[in-house]
mmCIF file of C-alpha atoms in Angstrom:
data_model
loop_
_atom_site.group_PDB
_atom_site.id
_atom_site.type_symbol
_atom_site.label_atom_id
_atom_site.label_comp_id
_atom_site.label_asym_id
_atom_site.label_seq_id
_atom_site.Cartn_x
_atom_site.Cartn_y
_atom_site.Cartn_z
ATOM 1 C CA MET P 182 28.994 8.786 2.437
ATOM 2 C CA VAL P 183 27.868 12.149 1.040
ATOM 3 C CA ARG P 184 27.469 10.774 -2.452
ATOM 4 C CA CYS P 185 25.456 7.897 -0.981
ATOM 5 C CA GLY P 186 23.118 10.245 0.797
ATOM 6 C CA VAL P 187 22.476 12.495 -2.183
ATOM 7 C CA ALA P 188 21.563 9.258 -4.337
ATOM 8 C CA VAL P 189 19.146 8.108 -1.654
ATOM 9 C CA LEU P 190 17.534 11.495 -1.683
ATOM 10 C CA ARG P 191 17.364 11.706 -5.104
ATOM 11 C CA LYS P 192 15.606 8.355 -5.578
ATOM 12 C CA TYR P 193 13.199 9.058 -2.905
ATOM 13 C CA GLY P 194 12.257 11.946 -4.514
ATOM 14 C CA ASN P 195 11.096 9.960 -7.598
ATOM 15 C CA PHE P 196 8.417 8.135 -5.763
ATOM 16 C CA ILE P 197 5.347 9.943 -4.733
ATOM 17 C CA ASP P 198 2.602 8.215 -2.879
ATOM 18 C CA ASP P 199 0.554 11.596 -1.851
ATOM 19 C CA LEU P 200 -0.436 14.488 -3.965
ATOM 20 C CA ARG P 201 -2.596 17.179 -3.481
ATOM 21 C CA VAL P 202 -4.716 18.774 -6.492
ATOM 22 C CA TYR P 203 -7.095 21.444 -7.132
ATOM 23 C CA VAL P 204 -10.367 20.502 -8.598
ATOM 24 C CA ARG P 205 -13.252 22.576 -10.004
ATOM 25 C CA GLY P 206 -16.530 21.680 -11.880
ATOM 26 C CA GLY P 207 -17.355 23.968 -14.975
ATOM 27 C CA ALA P 208 -19.681 26.778 -14.464
ATOM 28 C CA GLY P 209 -23.022 26.399 -15.987
ATOM 29 C CA GLY P 210 -24.200 28.389 -18.879
ATOM 30 C CA MET P 211 -26.455 31.591 -18.900
ATOM 31 C CA GLY P 212 -30.071 31.157 -19.551
ATOM 32 C CA TYR P 213 -31.984 33.075 -21.883
ATOM 33 C CA PRO P 214 -35.005 34.798 -19.921
ATOM 34 C CA ARG P 215 -37.075 36.278 -22.828
ATOM 35 C CA LEU P 216 -37.654 32.532 -24.108
ATOM 36 C CA GLY P 217 -37.019 30.657 -21.109
ATOM 37 C CA GLY P 218 -34.077 29.197 -22.281
ATOM 38 C CA GLU P 219 -31.697 26.990 -19.930
ATOM 39 C CA GLY P 220 -27.933 27.173 -19.896
ATOM 40 C CA GLY P 221 -25.830 24.071 -20.116
ATOM 41 C CA ARG P 222 -24.609 22.363 -17.018
ATOM 42 C CA GLY P 223 -20.932 22.777 -16.292
ATOM 43 C CA GLY P 224 -18.423 20.075 -17.138
ATOM 44 C CA ASP P 225 -17.531 17.341 -14.092
ATOM 45 C CA VAL P 226 -14.094 16.473 -13.047
ATOM 46 C CA TRP P 227 -13.749 12.668 -12.644
ATOM 47 C CA LEU P 228 -10.745 10.586 -11.532
ATOM 48 C CA VAL P 229 -10.666 7.404 -13.594
ATOM 49 C CA ALA P 230 -8.408 4.400 -12.460
ATOM 50 C CA GLN P 231 -5.780 3.468 -15.000
ATOM 51 C CA GLU P 232 -2.591 1.100 -14.859
ATOM 52 C CA ARG P 233 0.674 2.138 -15.549
ATOM 53 C CA THR P 234 -0.097 5.553 -14.262
ATOM 54 C CA THR P 235 1.823 6.897 -11.251
ATOM 55 C CA LEU P 236 1.328 10.197 -9.028
ATOM 56 C CA LYS P 237 4.802 11.331 -10.255
ATOM 57 C CA SER P 238 3.313 11.318 -13.991
ATOM 58 C CA ILE P 239 0.297 13.458 -12.948
ATOM 59 C CA ARG P 240 2.723 16.016 -11.233
ATOM 60 C CA ASP P 241 4.959 16.009 -13.932
ATOM 61 C CA ARG P 242 2.482 16.242 -16.677
ATOM 62 C CA TYR P 243 0.317 19.025 -14.745
ATOM 63 C CA PRO P 244 2.795 21.020 -12.321
ATOM 64 C CA GLN P 245 0.234 23.443 -11.363
ATOM 65 C CA LYS P 246 -1.779 20.388 -10.321
ATOM 66 C CA ARG P 247 -5.432 22.161 -11.308
ATOM 67 C CA PHE P 248 -7.997 20.548 -12.943
ATOM 68 C CA VAL P 249 -10.605 22.366 -14.322
ATOM 69 C CA ALA P 250 -13.894 21.394 -16.258
ATOM 70 C CA GLY P 251 -15.518 23.255 -19.076
ATOM 71 C CA THR P 252 -18.141 25.627 -19.032
ATOM 72 C CA GLY P 253 -21.682 24.904 -20.013
ATOM 73 C CA ALA P 254 -22.946 26.327 -23.150
ATOM 74 C CA ASN P 255 -25.381 29.809 -22.925
ATOM 75 C CA SER P 256 -28.944 29.384 -24.194
ATOM 76 C CA SER P 257 -29.482 31.055 -27.528
ATOM 77 C CA ILE P 258 -32.328 31.393 -30.092
ATOM 78 C CA LYS P 259 -30.632 28.528 -31.940
ATOM 79 C CA ALA P 260 -30.156 26.342 -28.794
ATOM 80 C CA LEU P 261 -32.669 27.024 -26.145
ATOM 81 C CA LYS P 262 -30.950 24.135 -24.236
ATOM 82 C CA GLY P 263 -27.166 24.754 -23.805
ATOM 83 C CA GLU P 264 -24.892 21.858 -24.168
ATOM 84 C CA LYS P 265 -23.211 20.530 -21.165
ATOM 85 C CA GLY P 266 -19.548 21.716 -20.574
ATOM 86 C CA LYS P 267 -16.688 19.219 -21.575
ATOM 87 C CA ASP P 268 -15.856 16.739 -18.352
ATOM 88 C CA CYS P 269 -12.260 17.053 -17.149
ATOM 89 C CA GLU P 270 -10.953 13.127 -16.723
ATOM 90 C CA VAL P 271 -7.963 12.624 -14.563
ATOM 91 C CA HIS P 272 -5.936 9.118 -15.065
ATOM 92 C CA VAL P 273 -4.918 8.050 -11.730
ATOM 93 C CA PRO P 274 -3.223 4.753 -10.365
ATOM 94 C CA LEU P 275 -4.856 1.719 -8.925
ATOM 95 C CA GLY P 276 -4.884 1.716 -5.281
ATOM 96 C CA ILE P 277 -5.747 5.477 -4.633
ATOM 97 C CA SER P 278 -7.930 6.836 -1.705
ATOM 98 C CA VAL P 279 -9.317 10.174 -2.436
ATOM 99 C CA LEU P 280 -9.636 12.360 0.472
ATOM 100 C CA CYS P 281 -10.757 16.041 1.325
ATOM 101 C CA ASP P 282 -8.438 18.620 2.596
ATOM 102 C CA ASP P 283 -9.725 17.926 6.095
ATOM 103 C CA GLY P 284 -9.101 14.040 5.898
ATOM 104 C CA LYS P 285 -12.463 13.000 5.243
ATOM 105 C CA GLN P 286 -12.491 9.956 2.636
ATOM 106 C CA ILE P 287 -14.371 10.578 -0.638
ATOM 107 C CA GLY P 288 -13.838 7.287 -2.153
ATOM 108 C CA GLU P 289 -11.356 4.492 -3.348
ATOM 109 C CA LEU P 290 -10.308 3.592 -6.854
ATOM 110 C CA ASN P 291 -8.901 0.210 -6.716
ATOM 111 C CA ALA P 292 -9.785 -1.588 -10.238
ATOM 112 C CA ALA P 293 -9.117 -0.322 -13.718
ATOM 113 C CA GLY P 294 -11.666 1.927 -15.214
ATOM 114 C CA GLU P 295 -13.345 2.659 -11.807
ATOM 115 C CA ARG P 296 -14.492 6.440 -11.676
ATOM 116 C CA LEU P 297 -15.089 8.829 -8.927
ATOM 117 C CA LEU P 298 -16.523 12.253 -9.207
ATOM 118 C CA ALA P 299 -14.316 14.800 -7.842
ATOM 119 C CA ALA P 300 -15.899 17.917 -8.476
ATOM 120 C CA ARG P 301 -19.514 18.515 -10.048
ATOM 121 C CA GLY P 302 -20.384 21.163 -12.481
ATOM 122 C CA GLY P 303 -22.768 23.861 -11.720
ATOM 123 C CA LEU P 304 -26.254 24.013 -13.060
ATOM 124 C CA GLY P 305 -27.048 26.251 -15.882
ATOM 125 C CA GLY P 306 -29.147 29.313 -15.934
ATOM 126 C CA SER P 307 -32.967 28.651 -15.731
ATOM 127 C CA LEU P 308 -36.268 29.885 -14.350
ATOM 128 C CA ALA P 309 -35.320 28.324 -11.071
ATOM 129 C CA THR P 310 -32.333 30.234 -10.766
ATOM 130 C CA ASN P 311 -33.643 33.489 -12.375
ATOM 131 C CA PHE P 312 -31.632 32.269 -15.347
ATOM 132 C CA VAL P 313 -28.341 32.972 -13.668
ATOM 133 C CA PRO P 314 -25.924 30.027 -13.985
ATOM 134 C CA CYS P 315 -24.221 28.395 -10.913
ATOM 135 C CA LYS P 316 -20.684 28.104 -10.644
ATOM 136 C CA GLY P 317 -19.081 24.489 -10.186
ATOM 137 C CA GLN P 318 -17.815 22.875 -7.076
ATOM 138 C CA ARG P 319 -14.386 23.485 -6.216
ATOM 139 C CA ARG P 320 -12.102 21.947 -3.719
ATOM 140 C CA ILE P 321 -8.586 20.581 -2.869
ATOM 141 C CA ILE P 322 -8.269 16.943 -2.619
ATOM 142 C CA ARG P 323 -5.606 14.608 -1.741
ATOM 143 C CA LEU P 324 -4.530 11.406 -3.528
ATOM 144 C CA ASP P 325 -3.198 8.774 -1.290
ATOM 145 C CA LEU P 326 -1.720 5.783 -2.815
ATOM 146 C CA LYS P 327 -1.559 2.500 -0.950
ATOM 147 C CA LEU P 328 0.203 -0.284 -2.954
ATOM 148 C CA MET P 329 -1.691 -3.464 -3.707
ATOM 149 C CA ALA P 330 0.348 -6.439 -3.725
ATOM 150 C CA ASP P 331 -0.199 -10.096 -3.164
ATOM 151 C CA VAL P 332 2.518 -10.194 -0.517
ATOM 152 C CA GLY P 333 4.244 -7.440 1.660
ATOM 153 C CA LEU P 334 7.747 -8.039 2.892
ATOM 154 C CA VAL P 335 7.898 -6.632 6.518
ATOM 155 C CA GLY P 336 11.307 -6.099 8.613
ATOM 156 C CA PHE P 337 13.491 -3.547 9.992
ATOM 157 C CA PRO P 338 16.148 -2.238 8.185
ATOM 158 C CA ASN P 339 19.080 -4.580 6.959
ATOM 159 C CA ALA P 340 17.149 -7.575 7.413
ATOM 160 C CA GLY P 341 17.405 -8.751 3.902
ATOM 161 C CA LYS P 342 13.760 -7.625 2.279
ATOM 162 C CA SER P 343 15.593 -6.190 -1.078
ATOM 163 C CA SER P 344 18.038 -8.975 -1.457
ATOM 164 C CA LEU P 345 15.395 -11.385 -1.005
ATOM 165 C CA LEU P 346 13.281 -9.650 -3.541
ATOM 166 C CA SER P 347 15.866 -9.641 -6.126
ATOM 167 C CA LYS P 348 16.313 -13.507 -5.740
ATOM 168 C CA ILE P 349 12.609 -14.472 -5.897
ATOM 169 C CA SER P 350 11.792 -11.722 -8.612
ATOM 170 C CA HIS P 351 12.976 -9.859 -11.658
ATOM 171 C CA ALA P 352 12.758 -6.703 -9.638
ATOM 172 C CA LYS P 353 16.382 -4.935 -9.115
ATOM 173 C CA PRO P 354 16.060 -3.141 -5.895
ATOM 174 C CA GLU P 355 19.112 -1.160 -4.463
ATOM 175 C CA ILE P 356 21.074 -3.377 -2.045
ATOM 176 C CA ALA P 357 23.700 -2.103 0.295
ATOM 177 C CA ASN P 358 24.804 -2.809 3.909
ATOM 178 C CA TYR P 359 23.660 0.500 5.436
ATOM 179 C CA PRO P 360 20.292 0.876 7.108
ATOM 180 C CA PHE P 361 17.268 2.289 4.995
ATOM 181 C CA THR P 362 18.641 1.217 1.747
ATOM 182 C CA THR P 363 15.065 0.762 0.692
ATOM 183 C CA ILE P 364 13.449 4.246 1.221
ATOM 184 C CA GLN P 365 10.981 3.740 -1.346
ATOM 185 C CA PRO P 366 8.385 0.694 -1.991
ATOM 186 C CA GLN P 367 9.805 -1.567 -4.502
ATOM 187 C CA LEU P 368 7.752 -4.103 -6.475
ATOM 188 C CA GLY P 369 8.504 -7.347 -8.021
ATOM 189 C CA LYS P 370 6.659 -10.398 -9.418
ATOM 190 C CA ILE P 371 7.586 -14.137 -8.659
ATOM 191 C CA MET P 372 7.121 -16.030 -12.005
ATOM 192 C CA TYR P 373 6.111 -19.666 -11.769
ATOM 193 C CA GLU P 374 6.752 -22.512 -14.178
ATOM 194 C CA ASP P 375 3.035 -22.728 -15.194
ATOM 195 C CA TYR P 376 2.849 -18.744 -15.597
ATOM 196 C CA LYS P 377 1.246 -17.832 -12.391
ATOM 197 C CA GLN P 378 2.409 -14.393 -11.091
ATOM 198 C CA ILE P 379 2.353 -13.465 -7.594
ATOM 199 C CA SER P 380 2.942 -9.797 -6.853
ATOM 200 C CA VAL P 381 5.655 -8.764 -3.829
ATOM 201 C CA ALA P 382 6.222 -5.324 -2.304
ATOM 202 C CA ASP P 383 9.402 -4.738 -0.493
ATOM 203 C CA LEU P 384 8.401 -1.772 1.707
ATOM 204 C CA PRO P 385 10.522 0.538 3.580
ATOM 205 C CA GLY P 386 12.181 -0.754 7.041
ATOM 206 C CA LEU P 387 10.075 -0.072 10.170
ATOM 207 C CA ILE P 388 12.171 1.100 13.336
ATOM 208 C CA GLU P 389 10.889 0.955 16.953
ATOM 209 C CA GLY P 390 8.041 3.758 17.106
ATOM 210 C CA ALA P 391 6.858 3.351 13.257
ATOM 211 C CA HIS P 392 3.190 3.332 14.513
ATOM 212 C CA ALA P 393 3.747 6.876 15.969
ATOM 213 C CA ASN P 394 5.069 7.945 12.613
ATOM 214 C CA LYS P 395 8.827 7.674 13.415
ATOM 215 C CA GLY P 396 11.202 7.018 10.748
ATOM 216 C CA MET P 397 9.152 6.121 7.804
ATOM 217 C CA GLY P 398 6.255 5.548 10.046
ATOM 218 C CA HIS P 399 2.841 5.818 8.461
ATOM 219 C CA LYS P 400 4.503 6.031 4.907
ATOM 220 C CA PHE P 401 5.417 2.479 5.256
ATOM 221 C CA LEU P 402 2.448 0.834 7.189
ATOM 222 C CA LYS P 403 -0.173 2.292 5.010
ATOM 223 C CA HIS P 404 1.119 0.217 2.178
ATOM 224 C CA VAL P 405 0.812 -2.979 4.320
ATOM 225 C CA GLU P 406 -2.869 -2.672 4.403
ATOM 226 C CA ARG P 407 -3.607 -3.561 1.031
ATOM 227 C CA THR P 408 -1.171 -6.435 0.581
ATOM 228 C CA LYS P 409 -2.936 -9.837 0.898
ATOM 229 C CA GLN P 410 -0.574 -11.442 3.216
ATOM 230 C CA LEU P 411 2.611 -10.630 5.055
ATOM 231 C CA LEU P 412 6.113 -12.052 4.895
ATOM 232 C CA LEU P 413 8.216 -11.404 7.776
ATOM 233 C CA VAL P 414 11.930 -11.140 7.177
ATOM 234 C CA VAL P 415 14.069 -11.385 10.389
ATOM 235 C CA ASP P 416 17.800 -11.648 10.622
ATOM 236 C CA ILE P 417 18.598 -14.725 12.589
ATOM 237 C CA SER P 418 21.453 -13.024 14.603
ATOM 238 C CA GLY P 419 19.354 -10.310 15.694
ATOM 239 C CA PHE P 420 19.170 -6.473 14.980
ATOM 240 C CA GLN P 421 20.704 -3.171 16.196
ATOM 241 C CA LEU P 422 19.828 0.096 14.161
ATOM 242 C CA SER P 423 22.882 1.926 15.792
ATOM 243 C CA ILE P 424 25.431 1.779 18.683
ATOM 244 C CA LYS P 425 22.891 4.352 20.403
ATOM 245 C CA THR P 426 20.059 1.657 20.523
ATOM 246 C CA GLN P 427 19.387 -1.642 22.058
ATOM 247 C CA PHE P 428 20.356 -4.730 20.373
ATOM 248 C CA ARG P 429 17.229 -7.020 19.612
ATOM 249 C CA THR P 430 17.133 -10.842 19.242
ATOM 250 C CA ALA P 431 15.648 -12.399 16.417
ATOM 251 C CA PHE P 432 12.681 -13.254 18.794
ATOM 252 C CA GLU P 433 12.532 -9.626 20.028
ATOM 253 C CA THR P 434 12.469 -8.363 16.678
ATOM 254 C CA ILE P 435 9.376 -10.590 15.688
ATOM 255 C CA MET P 436 7.546 -9.589 19.013
ATOM 256 C CA LEU P 437 8.373 -5.719 18.118
ATOM 257 C CA LEU P 438 7.379 -6.008 14.455
ATOM 258 C CA THR P 439 4.106 -7.405 15.657
ATOM 259 C CA LYS P 440 3.683 -4.792 18.124
ATOM 260 C CA GLU P 441 4.076 -2.064 15.486
ATOM 261 C CA LEU P 442 1.517 -3.468 13.081
ATOM 262 C CA GLU P 443 -0.809 -3.775 16.114
ATOM 263 C CA LEU P 444 -0.396 -0.352 17.374
ATOM 264 C CA TYR P 445 -1.101 1.089 13.840
ATOM 265 C CA LYS P 446 -4.111 -1.018 13.020
ATOM 266 C CA GLU P 447 -5.075 -4.307 14.705
ATOM 267 C CA GLU P 448 -6.669 -5.665 11.520
ATOM 268 C CA LEU P 449 -3.218 -6.025 10.037
ATOM 269 C CA LEU P 450 -2.602 -9.191 12.327
ATOM 270 C CA THR P 451 -5.471 -10.923 10.795
ATOM 271 C CA LYS P 452 -3.539 -11.366 7.460
ATOM 272 C CA PRO P 453 -2.109 -14.699 6.459
ATOM 273 C CA ALA P 454 1.630 -14.391 7.528
ATOM 274 C CA ILE P 455 4.967 -16.360 6.796
ATOM 275 C CA LEU P 456 8.088 -16.039 8.612
ATOM 276 C CA ALA P 457 11.465 -15.954 6.542
ATOM 277 C CA ILE P 458 14.454 -16.356 8.827
ATOM 278 C CA ASN P 459 17.320 -14.662 6.805
ATOM 279 C CA LYS P 460 21.218 -15.038 6.850
ATOM 280 C CA MET P 461 21.509 -18.739 7.541
ATOM 281 C CA ASP P 462 25.066 -18.530 6.391
ATOM 282 C CA LEU P 463 26.231 -16.714 9.238
ATOM 283 C CA PRO P 464 28.324 -18.332 12.325
ATOM 284 C CA ARG P 465 26.053 -19.832 15.177
ATOM 285 C CA ALA P 466 22.709 -19.518 12.753
ATOM 286 C CA LYS P 467 21.620 -22.904 13.427
ATOM 287 C CA ASP P 468 21.992 -22.712 17.012
ATOM 288 C CA ASN P 469 20.211 -19.378 16.971
ATOM 289 C CA LEU P 470 17.405 -21.031 14.739
ATOM 290 C CA ASN P 471 16.710 -23.960 17.114
ATOM 291 C CA GLU P 472 16.475 -21.350 20.006
ATOM 292 C CA LEU P 473 13.948 -19.173 17.969
ATOM 293 C CA LYS P 474 12.124 -22.092 17.127
ATOM 294 C CA GLU P 475 11.554 -23.358 20.792
ATOM 295 C CA GLN P 476 10.595 -19.676 21.571
ATOM 296 C CA LEU P 477 8.005 -19.489 18.965
ATOM 297 C CA GLN P 478 6.344 -22.761 19.785
ATOM 298 C CA ASN P 479 5.465 -21.354 23.167
ATOM 299 C CA PRO P 480 6.072 -17.531 22.839
ATOM 300 C CA GLN P 481 3.851 -17.055 26.267
ATOM 301 C CA ASP P 482 6.888 -18.611 28.218
ATOM 302 C CA PHE P 483 9.161 -16.166 26.734
ATOM 303 C CA LEU P 484 7.207 -13.039 27.118
ATOM 304 C CA HIS P 485 8.705 -12.250 30.564
ATOM 305 C CA LEU P 486 12.172 -11.678 28.964
ATOM 306 C CA LEU P 487 10.491 -8.477 26.982
ATOM 307 C CA GLU P 488 9.649 -5.152 28.382
ATOM 308 C CA GLU P 489 6.264 -4.588 29.019
ATOM 309 C CA GLU P 490 5.580 -1.860 26.053
ATOM 310 C CA MET P 491 7.254 -4.537 23.478
ATOM 311 C CA ILE P 492 4.654 -7.209 24.411
ATOM 312 C CA PRO P 493 1.756 -7.225 21.619
ATOM 313 C CA VAL P 494 -1.727 -8.284 22.734
ATOM 314 C CA THR P 495 -1.841 -10.705 19.889
ATOM 315 C CA THR P 496 0.815 -12.596 18.595
ATOM 316 C CA LEU P 497 1.161 -13.557 14.770
ATOM 317 C CA GLU P 498 0.820 -17.208 13.996
ATOM 318 C CA PHE P 499 2.672 -18.041 11.077
ATOM 319 C CA ARG P 500 1.733 -20.692 8.349
ATOM 320 C CA ASP P 501 5.321 -21.495 7.667
ATOM 321 C CA VAL P 502 8.617 -20.430 9.135
ATOM 322 C CA ILE P 503 11.394 -20.964 6.524
ATOM 323 C CA PRO P 504 15.073 -20.702 7.197
ATOM 324 C CA ILE P 505 16.744 -18.867 4.171
ATOM 325 C CA SER P 506 19.797 -17.298 2.934
ATOM 326 C CA THR P 507 19.737 -14.626 0.157
ATOM 327 C CA TYR P 508 23.543 -15.104 -0.007
ATOM 328 C CA THR P 509 23.878 -18.925 -0.841
ATOM 329 C CA GLY P 510 20.185 -19.369 -1.861
ATOM 330 C CA GLU P 511 19.293 -21.788 0.909
ATOM 331 C CA GLY P 512 15.712 -22.179 1.214
ATOM 332 C CA ILE P 513 14.506 -19.474 -1.630
ATOM 333 C CA GLU P 514 12.728 -22.064 -3.759
ATOM 334 C CA GLU P 515 11.096 -23.632 -0.373
ATOM 335 C CA LEU P 516 9.975 -20.077 0.276
ATOM 336 C CA LYS P 517 8.513 -19.341 -3.100
ATOM 337 C CA ALA P 518 6.472 -22.731 -3.105
ATOM 338 C CA CYS P 519 5.262 -21.704 0.407
ATOM 339 C CA ILE P 520 4.139 -18.393 -0.949
ATOM 340 C CA ARG P 521 2.374 -19.913 -3.757
ATOM 341 C CA LYS P 522 0.448 -22.507 -1.657
ATOM 342 C CA SER P 523 -0.698 -19.808 0.739
ATOM 343 C CA ILE P 524 -1.722 -17.379 -1.939
ATOM 344 C CA ASP P 525 -3.780 -20.294 -3.684
ATOM 345 C CA GLU P 526 -5.446 -21.653 -0.261
ATOM 346 C CA GLU P 527 -6.595 -18.023 0.403
ATOM 347 C CA ALA P 528 -8.013 -17.517 -3.133
ATOM 348 C CA GLU P 529 -9.906 -20.810 -2.927
ATOM 349 C CA GLN P 530 -11.004 -19.958 0.507
ATOM 350 C CA GLU P 531 -12.527 -16.761 -0.920
ATOM 351 C CA ASN P 532 -14.042 -18.434 -3.818
ATOM 352 C CA GLU P 533 -15.638 -20.930 -1.380
ATOM 353 C CA GLU P 534 -17.137 -17.774 0.721
ATOM 354 C CA TYR P 535 -18.471 -16.284 -2.489
ATOM 355 C CA ARG P 536 -20.153 -19.467 -3.691
ATOM 356 C CA LYS P 537 -21.894 -19.717 -0.286
ATOM 357 C CA LYS P 538 -23.212 -16.275 -0.528
ATOM 358 C CA LYS P 539 -24.151 -16.838 -3.790
ATOM 359 C CA LEU P 540 -26.363 -19.763 -3.039
ATOM 360 C CA LEU P 541 -27.665 -18.154 0.215
ATOM 361 C CA LEU P 542 -28.932 -15.379 -2.093
ATOM 362 C CA LEU P 543 -30.474 -17.805 -4.586
ATOM 363 C CA GLN P 544 -32.091 -19.428 -1.910
ATOM 364 C CA THR P 545 -33.309 -16.166 -0.196
ATOM 365 C CA SER P 546 -34.728 -14.816 -3.345
ATOM 366 C CA GLY P 547 -36.237 -18.297 -4.301
#
């Protein structure tokens, strides 16, 4: 047990989704009062989104986590206008939110090549500054990573999310029979015969109270924000975290997951969702499935069975409910087809909305 714990902690240490760094723009160059020369402006610090970059690689490469741009050149007889200081470019992963140390958001970087000014260089000495240069902007910023994936796997610990990811993609997540096997997000890609690829993120298991930052809490939930669709994975036999916690049926599990998402951010419930009912190879699975389908058809008729704090204001409407077994492979191909269909339909809807906006813009300008 000790060895498992150490391995898990070491693995978690390899994944970073939050990093604080110090950035400082370069100081301006000295002016030349006698000839009215202007010093060069200090360099700027830029954040540049780049694929295959991680926050861990930034931390490892720059352990001091300090990024300082170059100083502007002084004005001189040979060059009355001093040259601008050298800019400092910091390559960051896609999906980064940049925040001030007080939590205020500066901006986001979601596509490769996007740039964000993190610290502006100071003005060079000139007549306006009495030929004294200005210091560059300096501050501590926080780089907050939210994974970008087409589909996010949502479920309580031991629901089988890691096993499912290994079945539908080439990812090789750690799989074991103890809770919280997944303590860092895992990314995989479903490969289809026509070379279509759909990215899937297996995110750390939720527990009751995650919205209040219990367990992995916000560390998990923030990654759900940027997934296009949700894939809830539920154990047909129900869920119990430990002997000290209450047993939850599959229906109660779905309601609890919905409630946690709702309390964290209501907008998450507007995402398209698919429900995968896992462990259909277990005894009484078919009877439990028939009961669950009846409950999902008319959830309002069964909400009285739940504690009031468990009942979500809005219940998730699933595009498909697919019974599966990651052990036998039952339903896996059907699930992959449903994911593909849902993603394609969503993309077509987005394209149609874009075409309508474009047409409206042309008509308005005309």
